CSV table of C-alpha atoms in Angstrom, one decimal:
chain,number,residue,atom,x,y,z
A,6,UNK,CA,31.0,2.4,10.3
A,7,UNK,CA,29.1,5.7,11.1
A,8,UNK,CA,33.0,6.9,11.8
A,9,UNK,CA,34.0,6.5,8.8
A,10,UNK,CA,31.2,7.7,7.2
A,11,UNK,CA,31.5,10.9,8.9
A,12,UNK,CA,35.1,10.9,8.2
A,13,UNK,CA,34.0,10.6,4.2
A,14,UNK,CA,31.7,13.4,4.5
A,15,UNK,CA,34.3,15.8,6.2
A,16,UNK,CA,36.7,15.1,3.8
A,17,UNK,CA,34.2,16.0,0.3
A,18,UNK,CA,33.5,19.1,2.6
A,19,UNK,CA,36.5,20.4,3.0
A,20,UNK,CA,37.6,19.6,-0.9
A,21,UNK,CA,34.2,21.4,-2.0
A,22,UNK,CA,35.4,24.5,0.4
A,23,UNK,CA,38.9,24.1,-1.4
A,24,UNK,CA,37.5,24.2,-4.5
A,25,UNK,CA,35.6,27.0,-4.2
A,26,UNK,CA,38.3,29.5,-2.4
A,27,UNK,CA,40.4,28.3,-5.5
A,28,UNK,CA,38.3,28.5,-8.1
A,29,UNK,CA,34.7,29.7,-7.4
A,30,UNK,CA,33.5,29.0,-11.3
A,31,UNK,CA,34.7,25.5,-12.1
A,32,UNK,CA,33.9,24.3,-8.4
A,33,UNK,CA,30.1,25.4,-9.0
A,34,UNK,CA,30.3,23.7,-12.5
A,35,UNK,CA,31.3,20.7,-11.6
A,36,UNK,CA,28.9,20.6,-8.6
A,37,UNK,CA,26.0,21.3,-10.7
A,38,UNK,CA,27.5,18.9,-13.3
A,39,UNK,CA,27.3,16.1,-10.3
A,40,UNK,CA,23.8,16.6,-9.4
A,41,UNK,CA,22.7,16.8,-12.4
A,42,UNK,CA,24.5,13.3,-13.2
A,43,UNK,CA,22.8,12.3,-9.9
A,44,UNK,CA,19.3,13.3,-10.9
A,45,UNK,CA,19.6,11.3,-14.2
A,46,UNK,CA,20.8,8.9,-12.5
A,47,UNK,CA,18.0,8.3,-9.9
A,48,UNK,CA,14.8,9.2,-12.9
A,49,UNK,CA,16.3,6.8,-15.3
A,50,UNK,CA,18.4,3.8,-14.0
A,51,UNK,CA,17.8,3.5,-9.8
A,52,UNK,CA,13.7,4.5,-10.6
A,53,UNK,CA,13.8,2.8,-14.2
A,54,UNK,CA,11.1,0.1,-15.0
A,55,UNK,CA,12.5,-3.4,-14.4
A,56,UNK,CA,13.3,-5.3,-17.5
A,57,UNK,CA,10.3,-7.3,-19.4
A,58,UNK,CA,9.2,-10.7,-19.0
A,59,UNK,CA,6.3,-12.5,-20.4
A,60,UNK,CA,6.1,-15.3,-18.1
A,61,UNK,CA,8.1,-16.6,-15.2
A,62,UNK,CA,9.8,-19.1,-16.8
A,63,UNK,CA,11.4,-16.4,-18.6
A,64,UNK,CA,13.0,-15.1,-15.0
A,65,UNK,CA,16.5,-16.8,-14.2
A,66,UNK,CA,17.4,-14.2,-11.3
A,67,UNK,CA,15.9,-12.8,-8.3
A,68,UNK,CA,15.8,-8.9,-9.3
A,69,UNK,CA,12.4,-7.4,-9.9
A,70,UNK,CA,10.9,-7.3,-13.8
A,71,UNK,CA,7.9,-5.8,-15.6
A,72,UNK,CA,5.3,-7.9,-16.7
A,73,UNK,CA,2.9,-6.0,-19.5
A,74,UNK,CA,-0.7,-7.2,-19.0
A,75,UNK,CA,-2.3,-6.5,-22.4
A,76,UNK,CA,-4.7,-3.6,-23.4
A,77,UNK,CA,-7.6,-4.5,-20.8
A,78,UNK,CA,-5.1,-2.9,-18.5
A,79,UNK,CA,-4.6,0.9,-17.8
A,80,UNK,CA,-4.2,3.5,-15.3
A,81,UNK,CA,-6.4,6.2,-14.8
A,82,UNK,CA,-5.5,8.5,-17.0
A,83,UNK,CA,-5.5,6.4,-19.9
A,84,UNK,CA,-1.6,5.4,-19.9
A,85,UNK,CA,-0.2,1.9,-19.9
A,86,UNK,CA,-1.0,-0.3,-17.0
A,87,UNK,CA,1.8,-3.1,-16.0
A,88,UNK,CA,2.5,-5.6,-12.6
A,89,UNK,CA,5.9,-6.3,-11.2
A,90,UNK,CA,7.5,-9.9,-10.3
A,91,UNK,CA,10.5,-11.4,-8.2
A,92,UNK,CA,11.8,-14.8,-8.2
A,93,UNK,CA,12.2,-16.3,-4.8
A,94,UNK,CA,13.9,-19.4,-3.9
A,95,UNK,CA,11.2,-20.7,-1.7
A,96,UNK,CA,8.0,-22.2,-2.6
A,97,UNK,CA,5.5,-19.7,-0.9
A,98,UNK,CA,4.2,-16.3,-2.6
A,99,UNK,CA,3.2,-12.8,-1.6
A,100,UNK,CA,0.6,-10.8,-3.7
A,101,UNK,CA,1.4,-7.3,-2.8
A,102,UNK,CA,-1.5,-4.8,-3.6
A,103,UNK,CA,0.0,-1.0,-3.5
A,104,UNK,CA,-1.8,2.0,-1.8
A,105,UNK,CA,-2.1,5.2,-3.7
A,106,UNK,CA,-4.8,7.1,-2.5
A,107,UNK,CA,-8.5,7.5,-4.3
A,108,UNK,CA,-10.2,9.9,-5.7
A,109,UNK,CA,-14.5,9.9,-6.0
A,110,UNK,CA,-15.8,13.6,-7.6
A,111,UNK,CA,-14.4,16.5,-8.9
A,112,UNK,CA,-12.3,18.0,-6.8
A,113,UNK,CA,-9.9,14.8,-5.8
A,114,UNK,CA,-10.2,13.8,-9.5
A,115,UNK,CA,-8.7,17.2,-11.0
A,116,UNK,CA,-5.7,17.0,-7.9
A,117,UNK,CA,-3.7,13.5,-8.2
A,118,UNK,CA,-0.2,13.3,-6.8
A,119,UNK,CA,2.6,15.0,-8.0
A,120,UNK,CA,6.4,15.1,-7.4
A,121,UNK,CA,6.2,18.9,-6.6
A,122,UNK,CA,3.2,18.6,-4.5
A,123,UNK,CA,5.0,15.9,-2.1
A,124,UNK,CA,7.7,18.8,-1.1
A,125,UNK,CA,5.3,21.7,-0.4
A,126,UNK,CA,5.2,20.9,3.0
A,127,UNK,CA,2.9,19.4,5.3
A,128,UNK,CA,-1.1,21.0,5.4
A,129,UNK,CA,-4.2,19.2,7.7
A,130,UNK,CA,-6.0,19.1,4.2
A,131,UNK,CA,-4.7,16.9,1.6
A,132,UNK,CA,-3.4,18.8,-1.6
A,133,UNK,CA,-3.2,15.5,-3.7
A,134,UNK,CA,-5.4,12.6,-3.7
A,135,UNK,CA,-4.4,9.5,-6.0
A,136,UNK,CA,-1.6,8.0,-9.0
A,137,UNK,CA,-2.7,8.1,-11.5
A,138,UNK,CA,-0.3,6.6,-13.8
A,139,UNK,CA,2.4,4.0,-13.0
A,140,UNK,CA,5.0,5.8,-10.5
A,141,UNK,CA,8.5,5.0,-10.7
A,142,UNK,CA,8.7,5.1,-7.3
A,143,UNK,CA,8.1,1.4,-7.9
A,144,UNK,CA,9.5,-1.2,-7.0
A,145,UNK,CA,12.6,0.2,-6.3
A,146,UNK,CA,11.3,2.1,-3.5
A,147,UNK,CA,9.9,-0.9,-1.6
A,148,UNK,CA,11.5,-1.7,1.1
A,149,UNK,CA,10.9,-3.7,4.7
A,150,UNK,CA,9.1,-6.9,4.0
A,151,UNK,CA,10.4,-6.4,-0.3
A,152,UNK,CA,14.2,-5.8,1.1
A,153,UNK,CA,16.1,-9.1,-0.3
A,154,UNK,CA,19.0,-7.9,1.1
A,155,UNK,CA,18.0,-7.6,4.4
A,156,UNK,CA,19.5,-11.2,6.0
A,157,UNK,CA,17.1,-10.7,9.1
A,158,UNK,CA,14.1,-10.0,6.7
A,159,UNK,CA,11.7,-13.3,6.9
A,160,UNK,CA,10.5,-12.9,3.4
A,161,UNK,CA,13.5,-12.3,1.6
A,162,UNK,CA,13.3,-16.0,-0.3
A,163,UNK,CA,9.7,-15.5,-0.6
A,164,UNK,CA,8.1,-15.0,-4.5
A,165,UNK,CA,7.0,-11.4,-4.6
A,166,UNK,CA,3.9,-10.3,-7.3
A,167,UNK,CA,3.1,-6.2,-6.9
A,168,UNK,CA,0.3,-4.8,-7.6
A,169,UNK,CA,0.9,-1.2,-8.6
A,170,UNK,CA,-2.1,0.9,-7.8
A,171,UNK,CA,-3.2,3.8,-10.6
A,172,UNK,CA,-7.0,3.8,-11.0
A,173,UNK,CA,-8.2,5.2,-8.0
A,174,UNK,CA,-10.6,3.0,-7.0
A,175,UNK,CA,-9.1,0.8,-4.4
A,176,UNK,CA,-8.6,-1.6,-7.1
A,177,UNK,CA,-12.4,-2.3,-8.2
A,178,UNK,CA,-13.3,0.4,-10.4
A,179,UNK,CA,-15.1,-0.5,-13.6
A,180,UNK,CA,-16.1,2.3,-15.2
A,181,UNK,CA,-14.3,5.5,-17.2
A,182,UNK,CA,-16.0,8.6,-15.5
A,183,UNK,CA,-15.3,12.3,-16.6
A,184,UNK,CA,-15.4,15.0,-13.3
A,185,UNK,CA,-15.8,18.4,-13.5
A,186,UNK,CA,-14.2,21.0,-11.2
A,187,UNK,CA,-13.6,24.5,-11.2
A,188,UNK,CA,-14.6,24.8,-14.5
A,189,UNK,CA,-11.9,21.9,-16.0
A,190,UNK,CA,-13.0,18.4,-16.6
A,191,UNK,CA,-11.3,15.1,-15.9
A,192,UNK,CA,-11.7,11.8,-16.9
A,193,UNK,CA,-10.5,9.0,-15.0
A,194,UNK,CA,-10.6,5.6,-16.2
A,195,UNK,CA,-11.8,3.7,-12.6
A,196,UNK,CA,-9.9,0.5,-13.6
A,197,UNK,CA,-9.0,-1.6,-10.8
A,198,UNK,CA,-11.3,-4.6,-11.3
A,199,UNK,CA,-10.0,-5.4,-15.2
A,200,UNK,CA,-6.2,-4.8,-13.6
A,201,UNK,CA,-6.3,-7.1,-11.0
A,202,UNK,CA,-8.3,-9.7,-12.6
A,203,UNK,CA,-5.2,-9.6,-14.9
A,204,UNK,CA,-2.3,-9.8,-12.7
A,205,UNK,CA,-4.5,-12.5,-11.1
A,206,UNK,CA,-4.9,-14.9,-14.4
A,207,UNK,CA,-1.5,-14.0,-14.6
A,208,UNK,CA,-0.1,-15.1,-10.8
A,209,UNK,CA,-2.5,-18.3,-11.7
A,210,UNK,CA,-0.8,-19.4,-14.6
A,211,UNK,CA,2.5,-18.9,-13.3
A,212,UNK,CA,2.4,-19.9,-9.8
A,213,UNK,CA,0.1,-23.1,-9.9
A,214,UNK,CA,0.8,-24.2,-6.2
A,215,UNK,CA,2.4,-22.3,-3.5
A,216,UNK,CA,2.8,-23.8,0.4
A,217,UNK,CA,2.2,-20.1,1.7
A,218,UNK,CA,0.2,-17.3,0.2
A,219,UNK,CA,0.6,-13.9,1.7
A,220,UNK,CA,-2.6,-11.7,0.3
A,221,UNK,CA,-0.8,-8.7,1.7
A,222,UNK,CA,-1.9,-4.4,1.2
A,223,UNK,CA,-0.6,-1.3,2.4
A,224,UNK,CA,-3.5,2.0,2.3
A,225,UNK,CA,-5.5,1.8,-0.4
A,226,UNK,CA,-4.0,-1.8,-1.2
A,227,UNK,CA,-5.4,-2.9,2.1
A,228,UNK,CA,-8.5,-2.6,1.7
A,229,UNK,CA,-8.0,-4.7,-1.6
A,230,UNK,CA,-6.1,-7.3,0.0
A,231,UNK,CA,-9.6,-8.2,2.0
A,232,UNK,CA,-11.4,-7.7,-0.9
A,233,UNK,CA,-9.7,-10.3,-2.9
A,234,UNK,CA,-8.0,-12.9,-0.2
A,235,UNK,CA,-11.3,-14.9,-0.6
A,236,UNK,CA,-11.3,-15.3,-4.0
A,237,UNK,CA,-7.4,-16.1,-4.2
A,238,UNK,CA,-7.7,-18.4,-1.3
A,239,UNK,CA,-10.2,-20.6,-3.5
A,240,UNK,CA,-7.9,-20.9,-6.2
A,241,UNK,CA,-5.0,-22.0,-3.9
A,242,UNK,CA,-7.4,-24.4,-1.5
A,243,UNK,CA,-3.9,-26.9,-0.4
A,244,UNK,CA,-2.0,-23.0,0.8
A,245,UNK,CA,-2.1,-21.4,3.9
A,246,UNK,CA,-3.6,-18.1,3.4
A,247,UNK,CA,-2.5,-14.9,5.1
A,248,UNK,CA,-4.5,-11.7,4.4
A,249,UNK,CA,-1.9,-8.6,6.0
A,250,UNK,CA,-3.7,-5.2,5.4
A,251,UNK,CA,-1.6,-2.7,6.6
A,252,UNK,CA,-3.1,1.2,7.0
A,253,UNK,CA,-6.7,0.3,6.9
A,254,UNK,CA,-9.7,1.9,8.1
A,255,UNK,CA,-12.3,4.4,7.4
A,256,UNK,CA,-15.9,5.2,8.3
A,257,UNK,CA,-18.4,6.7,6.1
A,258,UNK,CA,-21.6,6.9,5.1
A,259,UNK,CA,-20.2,7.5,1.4
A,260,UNK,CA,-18.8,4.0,1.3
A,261,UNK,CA,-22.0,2.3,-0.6
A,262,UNK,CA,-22.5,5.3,-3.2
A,263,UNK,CA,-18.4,5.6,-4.2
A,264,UNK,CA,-18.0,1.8,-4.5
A,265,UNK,CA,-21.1,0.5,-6.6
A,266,UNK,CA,-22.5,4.0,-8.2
A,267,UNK,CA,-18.9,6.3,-9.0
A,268,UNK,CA,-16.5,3.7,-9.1
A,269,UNK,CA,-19.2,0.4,-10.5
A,270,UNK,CA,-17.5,-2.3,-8.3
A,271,UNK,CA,-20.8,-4.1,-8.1
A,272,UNK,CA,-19.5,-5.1,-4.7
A,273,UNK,CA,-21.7,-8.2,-3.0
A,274,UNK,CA,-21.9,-9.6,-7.2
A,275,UNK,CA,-17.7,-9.5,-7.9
A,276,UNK,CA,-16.2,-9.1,-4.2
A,277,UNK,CA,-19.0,-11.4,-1.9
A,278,UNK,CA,-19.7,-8.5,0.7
A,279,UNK,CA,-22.4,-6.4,1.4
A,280,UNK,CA,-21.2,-2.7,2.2
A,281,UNK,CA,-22.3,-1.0,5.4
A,282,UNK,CA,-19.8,1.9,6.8
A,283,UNK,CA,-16.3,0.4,7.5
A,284,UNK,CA,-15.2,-1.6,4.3
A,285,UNK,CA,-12.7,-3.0,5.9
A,286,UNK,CA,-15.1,-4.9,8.9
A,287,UNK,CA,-17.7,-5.5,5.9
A,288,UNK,CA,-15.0,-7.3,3.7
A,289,UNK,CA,-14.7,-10.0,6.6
A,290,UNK,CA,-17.9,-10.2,8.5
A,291,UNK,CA,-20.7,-9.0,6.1
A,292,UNK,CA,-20.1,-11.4,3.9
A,293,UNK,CA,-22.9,-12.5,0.5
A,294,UNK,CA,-21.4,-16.2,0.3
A,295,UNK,CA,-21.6,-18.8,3.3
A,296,UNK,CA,-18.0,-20.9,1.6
A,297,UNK,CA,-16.2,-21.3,5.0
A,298,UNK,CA,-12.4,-20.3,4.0
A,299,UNK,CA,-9.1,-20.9,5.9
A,300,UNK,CA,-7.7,-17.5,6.0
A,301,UNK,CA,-5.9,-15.7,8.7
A,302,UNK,CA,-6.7,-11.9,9.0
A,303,UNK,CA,-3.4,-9.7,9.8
A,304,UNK,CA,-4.5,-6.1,10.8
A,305,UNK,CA,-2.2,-3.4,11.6
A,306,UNK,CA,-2.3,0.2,12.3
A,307,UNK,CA,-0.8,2.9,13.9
A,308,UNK,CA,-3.8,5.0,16.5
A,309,UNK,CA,-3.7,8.3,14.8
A,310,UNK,CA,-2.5,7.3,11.2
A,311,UNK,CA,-1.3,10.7,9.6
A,312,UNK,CA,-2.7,9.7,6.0
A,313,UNK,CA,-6.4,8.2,7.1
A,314,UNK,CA,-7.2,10.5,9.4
A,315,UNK,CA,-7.1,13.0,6.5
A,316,UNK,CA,-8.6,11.1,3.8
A,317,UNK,CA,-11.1,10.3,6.4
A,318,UNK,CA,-11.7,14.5,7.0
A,319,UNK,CA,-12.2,15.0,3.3
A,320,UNK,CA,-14.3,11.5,3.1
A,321,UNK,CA,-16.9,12.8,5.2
A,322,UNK,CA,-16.1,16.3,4.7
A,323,UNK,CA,-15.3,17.4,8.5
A,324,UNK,CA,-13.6,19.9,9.8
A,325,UNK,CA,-9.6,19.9,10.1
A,326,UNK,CA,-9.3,22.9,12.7
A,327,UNK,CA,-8.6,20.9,15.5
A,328,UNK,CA,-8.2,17.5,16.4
A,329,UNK,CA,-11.5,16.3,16.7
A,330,UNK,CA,-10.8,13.8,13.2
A,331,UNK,CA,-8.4,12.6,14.3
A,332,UNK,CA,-9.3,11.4,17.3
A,333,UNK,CA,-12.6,10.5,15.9
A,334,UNK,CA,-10.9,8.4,13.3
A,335,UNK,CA,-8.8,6.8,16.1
A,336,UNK,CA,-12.1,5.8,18.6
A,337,UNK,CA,-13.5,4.1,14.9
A,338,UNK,CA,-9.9,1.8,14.7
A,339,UNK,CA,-10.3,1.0,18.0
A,340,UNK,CA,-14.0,0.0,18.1
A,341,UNK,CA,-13.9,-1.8,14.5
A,342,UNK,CA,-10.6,-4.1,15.8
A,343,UNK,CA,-12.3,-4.9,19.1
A,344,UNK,CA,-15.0,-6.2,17.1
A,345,UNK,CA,-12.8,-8.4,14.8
A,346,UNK,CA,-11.2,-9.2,17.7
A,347,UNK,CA,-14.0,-11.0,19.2
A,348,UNK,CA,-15.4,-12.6,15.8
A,349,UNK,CA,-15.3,-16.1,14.9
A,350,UNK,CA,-12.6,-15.2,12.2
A,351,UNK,CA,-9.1,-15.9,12.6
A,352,UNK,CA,-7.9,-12.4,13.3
A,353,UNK,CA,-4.5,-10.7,14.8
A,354,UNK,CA,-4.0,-7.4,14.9
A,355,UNK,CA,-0.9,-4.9,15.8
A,356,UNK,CA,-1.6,-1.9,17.0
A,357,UNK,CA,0.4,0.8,18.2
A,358,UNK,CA,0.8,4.3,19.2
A,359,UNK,CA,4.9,4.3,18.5
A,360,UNK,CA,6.5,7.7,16.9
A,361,UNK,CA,3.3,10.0,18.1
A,362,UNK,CA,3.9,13.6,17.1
A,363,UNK,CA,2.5,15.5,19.7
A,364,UNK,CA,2.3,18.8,17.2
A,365,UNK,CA,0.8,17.0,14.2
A,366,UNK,CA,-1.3,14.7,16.7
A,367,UNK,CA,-0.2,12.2,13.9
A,368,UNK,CA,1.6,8.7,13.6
A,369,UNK,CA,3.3,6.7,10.8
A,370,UNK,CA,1.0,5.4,8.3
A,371,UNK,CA,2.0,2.4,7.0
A,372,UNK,CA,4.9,-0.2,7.7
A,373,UNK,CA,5.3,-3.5,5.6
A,374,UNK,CA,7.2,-2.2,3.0
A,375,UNK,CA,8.9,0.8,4.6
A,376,UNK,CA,12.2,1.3,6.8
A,377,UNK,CA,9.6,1.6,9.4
A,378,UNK,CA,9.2,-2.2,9.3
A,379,UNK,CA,11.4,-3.3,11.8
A,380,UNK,CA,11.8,0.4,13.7
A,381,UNK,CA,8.1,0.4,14.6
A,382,UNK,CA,6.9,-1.5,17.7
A,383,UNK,CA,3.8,-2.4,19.9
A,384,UNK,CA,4.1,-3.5,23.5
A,385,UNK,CA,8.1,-3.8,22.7
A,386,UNK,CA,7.4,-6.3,19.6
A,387,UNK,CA,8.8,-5.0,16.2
A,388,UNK,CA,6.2,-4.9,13.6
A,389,UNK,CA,8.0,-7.3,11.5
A,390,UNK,CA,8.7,-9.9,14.4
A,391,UNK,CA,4.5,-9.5,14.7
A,392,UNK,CA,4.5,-10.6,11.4
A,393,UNK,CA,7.1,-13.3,11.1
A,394,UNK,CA,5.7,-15.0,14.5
A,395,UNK,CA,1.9,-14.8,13.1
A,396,UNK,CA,2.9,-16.3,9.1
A,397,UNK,CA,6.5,-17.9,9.3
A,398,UNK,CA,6.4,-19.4,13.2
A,399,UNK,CA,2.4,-19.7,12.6
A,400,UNK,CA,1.6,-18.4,16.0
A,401,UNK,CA,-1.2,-16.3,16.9
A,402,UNK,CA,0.0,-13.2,18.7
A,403,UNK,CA,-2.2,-10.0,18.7
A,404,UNK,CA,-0.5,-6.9,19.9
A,405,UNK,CA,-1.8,-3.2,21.5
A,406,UNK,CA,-4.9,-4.8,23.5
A,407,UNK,CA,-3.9,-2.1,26.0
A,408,UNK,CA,-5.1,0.4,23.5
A,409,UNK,CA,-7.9,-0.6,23.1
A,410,UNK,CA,-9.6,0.1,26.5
């Protein structure tokens, strides 16, 4: 196959080098004409929203389709706010929350991410900070556990609900704030709670009962996924519940003041949990209400996560001259999952060290629905064989304990 492929890709090169010792002009024309073609191509029919449903009745196939949630929805800068769904053919469900970043003052409110800013190259501090309208990056860019191609992928006949992620806010915001930076101002409608509530009524109504439920979040979606596994887990009391939160992990003093003063999550009243400085070990063992809850905790991350070790830096506003954050950032993981580890909770974790780039001091930073889901490994186990063995086979297999000494 790669033969062949090479073989393709010789022959376009040498009748693009043909072309253009014949006819220098109409050879660059029709190039240009090409890419242009391919651009279009890619922006409005490979990247171009799924086709609308109201309900899931309404879905006869197993391709991916917009569901519009109604006004109380919106992104954070005041666009239109909408959830994606696809059929399975099995009987379980995965509630996917996206990551996307955050943003909690001035500065990270006046810089969200841009297409432009992801290809000016790689810098210690982040340039961009959160979506803040729907990307069309979604869902045609999911991939690994989302792949329903993939015959090897143990999810493929699962029901799929995402959970785009545009308010900055980790998905509990309820407020519209207006920053001011540099001069500019910029106002930010913190919307997470009202959108998730939404898809939520929504996933209720159309998925009564379901003999799996994977709560599942990459980045800023997996912090959510902890936040709201409880709450989805009483509504579906005859399920097994899974909570997977992929890329999660950050302390700071800041936590308490972000979630219930910027962003008004009003977090031990609407999420059950009182805040300390890791959100992530607060969702699970500081909890407000005593209702015991079957749910098995999934935790993976990579040691020196490229993406939290920066957010983390401008978090807590340390220094990114040498690697001191990241390493920092790394002892925290460690620490936080030893503690889970030895809670009463049902807890597995993956953790891993795999693809370390000794120049950036940096690893991959999230896997479930990336091509790194079944590259990516710990103690010789692919991530997704962790993951199939801990919610298809339901075994209990943690993974990385050497890393953690």
């Amino acid at each position: 196959m790669k033969a062949a492929k090479w073989a393709v890709a010789a022959v376009i090169c040498a009748a693009v080098a043909l072309g253009l010792y014949t006819n220098v002009a109409a050879t660059a024309a029709a190039i240009g004409a090409v890419l242009v073609m391919g651009i279009l191509y890619l922006y409005f029919i490979h990247f171009g929203r799924p086709s609308q449903v109201a309900g899931l009745d309404e879905v006869t196939d197993t391709t991916w389709h917009t569901v519009d949630l109604g006004r109380t929805t919106v992104s954070a800068d005041g666009s239109a706010y909408a959830m994606f769904v696809r059929r399975g053919t099995s009987s379980n469900l995965v509630i996917q929350f996206s990551g996307g970043g955050a943003c909690w003052d001035g500065e990270t409110a006046a810089r969200p991410i841009r297409p432009l800013g992801l290809v000016r190259g790689y810098t210690r501090d982040l340039r961009m900070f959160y979506f803040d309208s729907l990307t069309r990056l979604f869902p045609a860019g999911l991939a690994g556990m989302a792949d329903r191609r993939a015959t090897a992928n143990a999810f493929r006949d699962w029901n799929i609900v995402f959970v785009p992620y545009s308010t900055g806010d980790l998905h509990v915001g309820d407020t519209v704030n207006t920053y001011s930076h540099n001069g500019t101002t910029t106002k930010v409608h913190h919307n997470g709670r009202n959108n998730v509530t939404a898809v939520l009524d929504w996933v209720y109504a159309n998925f009564p009962a379901a003999d799996k439920v994977l709560v599942s979040g990459e980045s800023a979606g997996a912090w959510s996924s902890a936040f709201y596994a409880p709450q989805i887990a009483d509504h579906y009391p005859d399920s097994k519940l899974y909570c997977l939160s992929d890329g999660v992990g950050i302390v700071s003093e800041r936590w308490r003041d972000i979630m219930d003063t910027t962003w008004k999550a009003d977090s031990a009243k609407t999420l059950g949990f009182d805040i300390g400085t890791d959100l992530y070990e607060d969702a699970l063992l500081h909890r407000c209400d005593a209702t015991p809850r079957a749910i098995k905790y999934l935790h993976a991350n990579t040691l020196y996560d490229d993406t939290l070790t920066r957010f983390g830096a401008a978090l807590n506003r340390t220094s990114t001259e040498t690697d001191a954050f990241i390493d920092d950032w790394a002892a925290n993981t460690k620490a936080s999952i030893a503690r889970l580890d030895k809670s009463d909770l049902h807890y597995n974790f993956f953790l891993t060290a795999w693809g370390h780039n000794a120049r950036k001091h940096a690893t991959q930073h999230t896997l479930t629905n990336s091509n790194f889901y079944n590259k990516c490994t710990a103690d010789g186990v692919p991530f997704s064989t962790w993951l199939k063995r801990n919610v298809i086979d339901d075994e209990d297999l943690s993974l990385g304990q050497g890393l953690l000494a």
